[in-house]
Amino acid sequence: MKLADYKTTLSFTNGQPSLEMPVYNGSIGPDVIDIRKLYSQTGMFTYDPGFLSTASCQSTITFIDGDKGELLYRGYPIEQLATNCDFMETCHLLLYGELPNARDKHDFTQTVMHHTMVHEQMQFFLRGFRRDAHPMAVLTGLVGALSAFYHDSTDINNPEHREVAAIRLIAKMPTLVAMAYKYGVGQPFLYPQNNLSYAGNFLRMMFGTPCEEYKVNPVLERAIDRIFTLHADHEQNASTSTVRLCGSSGTNPFAAISAGVACLWGPAHGGANEACLYMLENIQANGGIAKVGEFMEQVKDKNSNVKLMGFGHRVYKNYDPRAKLMQETCNEVLKELGLGNDPLFKLAKALEKIALEDDYFVSRKLYPNVDFYSGIVQRAIGIPVNLFTGIFALARTVGWVAQLNEMISDPEYKIGRPRQMFTGSVKRDVPPMNKR
Ligand code: SDX
């Protein structure tokens, strides 16, 4: 970042001396006011719950223009990456800053595919869970447990450790997600098959059985690969900020990523695709498209606490570009599987049409986000609803790791330690028991 050609001055109406603060501009996006000296020079904090106006770091990885509905990974528009590249190329781009040439892509993919197995002891962790445990509870546990197996790569300040931990996490997430699924349906785990693509290997571990050869459907393989690319990274969202804050203590990368998995689970964040599918199924069960108007009235009634899941976004105040691409993939998969008349897809499109014309949503700039269509396409592929967020976590692992490594390799980084505005009781003495 570089110093902007202007500064800002904070002045007070109570005669306190004003404070001059530098302004920086990045390569694109809003300028930032450097407030790092604010507390030491004024004894005051800024106040920004939810960080609506706060840049927590500088980054070179992902940029979102919320007004234009634009998403760039290392400068490349998501539309071009989702159309002209695959997830392995996207992982290389996010981790190292550049798209790989054919040779680098081959080598990177080989490296990832040769780290797909997990330690044989890992399978015993699953036995402690009930078979109907939510896969995100299982995944949070399994990812954290990885730190017990890789003592050779837990020093986050060692660049070699960071590199091998990054590859291990990207490579093993599909295996762990598939194990969580198989455990839930009572089927045997399938070992990874390294001659398959990253996406094809995942589909086989999910839907293959030891009883017969599993044939990867190229349309589904491409769809799941694109779903991974669309979910790979997204600036300083809640789970990425969790990973950065967790990793800033110097804990190992596996523990930091497991914190990200836990945060992503929430329905306001990565859990929205699961919540959105349940919402669509609910409306469908209670009258379908005929009942959409009634449902929308509920959404607009503040007291109902009903949200249109898969809609709205902290940053996008225009259409989420990932939602458009996801809708395209939805169309392709439903056509391939002969589900062109999928009632939920029709219902989703009806809801979207109404929302894009209804002033409640238009005035609040609420558009479909990545979660609105992702559930329908995953359900069509045969992924159970409660595993949708697990797929999101699988895909977002590369973004979390890239952001974590960017933070740790920044010589300026410090442990994150936000302050607060205290509004509780002032100091008082403990009364004796008979006086309480
Ligand atoms: C992801 O940050 C990221 O980048 C996340 C993500 C990523 O890739 O990492 O993009 C992934 O998490 C996508 C978002 C998935 N979540 C959902 O689809 C859940 C439904 N959406 C909402 O919960 C909400 O839109 C958020 C959480 C996504 C954004 O919330 P904000 O920015 O805090 O917005 P807000 O709650 O302040 O809403 C502004 C207004 C409010 O109404 P008013 O008080 O102004 O009258 O819009 C309303 C909200 O009530 N509103 C909605 C709504 N979302 C916002 N009303 C109905 N339905 C919704 N979905």
mmCIF file with all atom_site columns, N, CA, C and O in Angstrom, residues 69-88:
data_model
loop_
_atom_site.group_PDB
_atom_site.id
_atom_site.type_symbol
_atom_site.label_atom_id
_atom_site.label_alt_id
_atom_site.label_comp_id
_atom_site.label_asym_id
_atom_site.label_entity_id
_atom_site.label_seq_id
_atom_site.pdbx_PDB_ins_code
_atom_site.Cartn_x
_atom_site.Cartn_y
_atom_site.Cartn_z
_atom_site.occupancy
_atom_site.B_iso_or_equiv
_atom_site.pdbx_formal_charge
_atom_site.auth_seq_id
_atom_site.auth_comp_id
_atom_site.auth_asym_id
_atom_site.auth_atom_id
_atom_site.pdbx_PDB_model_num
ATOM 1  N N  . GLY A 1 69 ? -20.529 -5.927  -8.140  1.00 0.00 ? 69 GLY A N  1
ATOM 2  C CA . GLY A 1 69 ? -20.735 -7.386  -8.133  1.00 0.00 ? 69 GLY A CA 1
ATOM 3  C C  . GLY A 1 69 ? -19.560 -8.072  -8.796  1.00 0.00 ? 69 GLY A C  1
ATOM 4  O O  . GLY A 1 69 ? -19.725 -8.957  -9.637  1.00 0.00 ? 69 GLY A O  1
ATOM 5  N N  . GLU A 1 70 ? -18.352 -7.646  -8.399  1.00 0.00 ? 70 GLU A N  1
ATOM 6  C CA . GLU A 1 70 ? -17.131 -8.180  -9.026  1.00 0.00 ? 70 GLU A CA 1
ATOM 7  C C  . GLU A 1 70 ? -16.297 -8.940  -7.995  1.00 0.00 ? 70 GLU A C  1
ATOM 8  O O  . GLU A 1 70 ? -16.174 -8.472  -6.857  1.00 0.00 ? 70 GLU A O  1
ATOM 9  N N  . LEU A 1 71 ? -15.743 -10.097 -8.374  1.00 0.00 ? 71 LEU A N  1
ATOM 10 C CA . LEU A 1 71 ? -14.889 -10.887 -7.482  1.00 0.00 ? 71 LEU A CA 1
ATOM 11 C C  . LEU A 1 71 ? -13.630 -11.266 -8.249  1.00 0.00 ? 71 LEU A C  1
ATOM 12 O O  . LEU A 1 71 ? -13.712 -11.844 -9.339  1.00 0.00 ? 71 LEU A O  1
ATOM 13 N N  . LEU A 1 72 ? -12.456 -10.882 -7.705  1.00 0.00 ? 72 LEU A N  1
ATOM 14 C CA . LEU A 1 72 ? -11.180 -11.170 -8.351  1.00 0.00 ? 72 LEU A CA 1
ATOM 15 C C  . LEU A 1 72 ? -10.335 -12.033 -7.428  1.00 0.00 ? 72 LEU A C  1
ATOM 16 O O  . LEU A 1 72 ? -10.153 -11.683 -6.257  1.00 0.00 ? 72 LEU A O  1
ATOM 17 N N  . TYR A 1 73 ? -9.792  -13.141 -7.945  1.00 0.00 ? 73 TYR A N  1
ATOM 18 C CA . TYR A 1 73 ? -8.776  -13.911 -7.210  1.00 0.00 ? 73 TYR A CA 1
ATOM 19 C C  . TYR A 1 73 ? -7.430  -13.521 -7.815  1.00 0.00 ? 73 TYR A C  1
ATOM 20 O O  . TYR A 1 73 ? -7.205  -13.773 -9.002  1.00 0.00 ? 73 TYR A O  1
ATOM 21 N N  . ARG A 1 74 ? -6.574  -12.849 -7.057  1.00 0.00 ? 74 ARG A N  1
ATOM 22 C CA . ARG A 1 74 ? -5.270  -12.396 -7.552  1.00 0.00 ? 74 ARG A CA 1
ATOM 23 C C  . ARG A 1 74 ? -5.431  -11.627 -8.873  1.00 0.00 ? 74 ARG A C  1
ATOM 24 O O  . ARG A 1 74 ? -4.606  -11.747 -9.765  1.00 0.00 ? 74 ARG A O  1
ATOM 25 N N  . GLY A 1 75 ? -6.519  -10.876 -8.990  1.00 0.00 ? 75 GLY A N  1
ATOM 26 C CA . GLY A 1 75 ? -6.764  -10.003 -10.146 1.00 0.00 ? 75 GLY A CA 1
ATOM 27 C C  . GLY A 1 75 ? -7.588  -10.644 -11.240 1.00 0.00 ? 75 GLY A C  1
ATOM 28 O O  . GLY A 1 75 ? -8.077  -9.952  -12.135 1.00 0.00 ? 75 GLY A O  1
ATOM 29 N N  . TYR A 1 76 ? -7.753  -11.962 -11.205 1.00 0.00 ? 76 TYR A N  1
ATOM 30 C CA . TYR A 1 76 ? -8.519  -12.614 -12.288 1.00 0.00 ? 76 TYR A CA 1
ATOM 31 C C  . TYR A 1 76 ? -10.001 -12.674 -11.913 1.00 0.00 ? 76 TYR A C  1
ATOM 32 O O  . TYR A 1 76 ? -10.347 -13.150 -10.825 1.00 0.00 ? 76 TYR A O  1
ATOM 33 N N  . PRO A 1 77 ? -10.920 -12.242 -12.815 1.00 0.00 ? 77 PRO A N  1
ATOM 34 C CA . PRO A 1 77 ? -12.356 -12.292 -12.521 1.00 0.00 ? 77 PRO A CA 1
ATOM 35 C C  . PRO A 1 77 ? -12.823 -13.723 -12.327 1.00 0.00 ? 77 PRO A C  1
ATOM 36 O O  . PRO A 1 77 ? -12.397 -14.618 -13.067 1.00 0.00 ? 77 PRO A O  1
ATOM 37 N N  . ILE A 1 78 ? -13.713 -13.931 -11.372 1.00 0.00 ? 78 ILE A N  1
ATOM 38 C CA . ILE A 1 78 ? -14.186 -15.284 -11.040 1.00 0.00 ? 78 ILE A CA 1
ATOM 39 C C  . ILE A 1 78 ? -14.851 -15.917 -12.250 1.00 0.00 ? 78 ILE A C  1
ATOM 40 O O  . ILE A 1 78 ? -14.736 -17.135 -12.450 1.00 0.00 ? 78 ILE A O  1
ATOM 41 N N  . GLU A 1 79 ? -15.507 -15.104 -13.102 1.00 0.00 ? 79 GLU A N  1
ATOM 42 C CA . GLU A 1 79 ? -16.181 -15.667 -14.275 1.00 0.00 ? 79 GLU A CA 1
ATOM 43 C C  . GLU A 1 79 ? -15.173 -16.377 -15.185 1.00 0.00 ? 79 GLU A C  1
ATOM 44 O O  . GLU A 1 79 ? -15.422 -17.460 -15.703 1.00 0.00 ? 79 GLU A O  1
ATOM 45 N N  . GLN A 1 80 ? -13.991 -15.758 -15.361 1.00 0.00 ? 80 GLN A N  1
ATOM 46 C CA . GLN A 1 80 ? -12.972 -16.345 -16.247 1.00 0.00 ? 80 GLN A CA 1
ATOM 47 C C  . GLN A 1 80 ? -12.340 -17.586 -15.605 1.00 0.00 ? 80 GLN A C  1
ATOM 48 O O  . GLN A 1 80 ? -12.139 -18.607 -16.265 1.00 0.00 ? 80 GLN A O  1
ATOM 49 N N  . LEU A 1 81 ? -12.102 -17.515 -14.298 1.00 0.00 ? 81 LEU A N  1
ATOM 50 C CA . LEU A 1 81 ? -11.496 -18.673 -13.618 1.00 0.00 ? 81 LEU A CA 1
ATOM 51 C C  . LEU A 1 81 ? -12.460 -19.863 -13.637 1.00 0.00 ? 81 LEU A C  1
ATOM 52 O O  . LEU A 1 81 ? -12.084 -20.991 -13.925 1.00 0.00 ? 81 LEU A O  1
ATOM 53 N N  . ALA A 1 82 ? -13.750 -19.584 -13.360 1.00 0.00 ? 82 ALA A N  1
ATOM 54 C CA . ALA A 1 82 ? -14.739 -20.674 -13.293 1.00 0.00 ? 82 ALA A CA 1
ATOM 55 C C  . ALA A 1 82 ? -14.989 -21.276 -14.669 1.00 0.00 ? 82 ALA A C  1
ATOM 56 O O  . ALA A 1 82 ? -15.440 -22.407 -14.788 1.00 0.00 ? 82 ALA A O  1
ATOM 57 N N  . THR A 1 83 ? -14.675 -20.526 -15.718 1.00 0.00 ? 83 THR A N  1
ATOM 58 C CA . THR A 1 83 ? -14.929 -21.016 -17.093 1.00 0.00 ? 83 THR A CA 1
ATOM 59 C C  . THR A 1 83 ? -13.663 -21.605 -17.726 1.00 0.00 ? 83 THR A C  1
ATOM 60 O O  . THR A 1 83 ? -13.726 -22.628 -18.389 1.00 0.00 ? 83 THR A O  1
ATOM 61 N N  . ASN A 1 84 ? -12.499 -20.954 -17.519 1.00 0.00 ? 84 ASN A N  1
ATOM 62 C CA . ASN A 1 84 ? -11.287 -21.364 -18.250 1.00 0.00 ? 84 ASN A CA 1
ATOM 63 C C  . ASN A 1 84 ? -10.284 -22.155 -17.419 1.00 0.00 ? 84 ASN A C  1
ATOM 64 O O  . ASN A 1 84 ? -9.278  -22.613 -17.949 1.00 0.00 ? 84 ASN A O  1
ATOM 65 N N  . CYS A 1 85 ? -10.536 -22.262 -16.084 1.00 0.00 ? 85 CYS A N  1
ATOM 66 C CA . CYS A 1 85 ? -9.550  -22.960 -15.237 1.00 0.00 ? 85 CYS A CA 1
ATOM 67 C C  . CYS A 1 85 ? -10.262 -24.020 -14.398 1.00 0.00 ? 85 CYS A C  1
ATOM 68 O O  . CYS A 1 85 ? -11.477 -24.079 -14.356 1.00 0.00 ? 85 CYS A O  1
ATOM 69 N N  . ASP A 1 86 ? -9.454  -24.840 -13.707 1.00 0.00 ? 86 ASP A N  1
ATOM 70 C CA . ASP A 1 86 ? -10.081 -25.774 -12.765 1.00 0.00 ? 86 ASP A CA 1
ATOM 71 C C  . ASP A 1 86 ? -9.589  -25.454 -11.347 1.00 0.00 ? 86 ASP A C  1
ATOM 72 O O  . ASP A 1 86 ? -8.789  -24.537 -11.143 1.00 0.00 ? 86 ASP A O  1
ATOM 73 N N  . PHE A 1 87 ? -10.071 -26.243 -10.381 1.00 0.00 ? 87 PHE A N  1
ATOM 74 C CA . PHE A 1 87 ? -9.809  -25.915 -8.977  1.00 0.00 ? 87 PHE A CA 1
ATOM 75 C C  . PHE A 1 87 ? -8.332  -26.027 -8.641  1.00 0.00 ? 87 PHE A C  1
ATOM 76 O O  . PHE A 1 87 ? -7.813  -25.214 -7.877  1.00 0.00 ? 87 PHE A O  1
ATOM 77 N N  . MET A 1 88 ? -7.622  -26.960 -9.240  1.00 0.00 ? 88 MET A N  1
ATOM 78 C CA . MET A 1 88 ? -6.184  -27.084 -8.948  1.00 0.00 ? 88 MET A CA 1
ATOM 79 C C  . MET A 1 88 ? -5.444  -25.828 -9.427  1.00 0.00 ? 88 MET A C  1
ATOM 80 O O  . MET A 1 88 ? -4.564  -25.317 -8.727  1.00 0.00 ? 88 MET A O  1
#
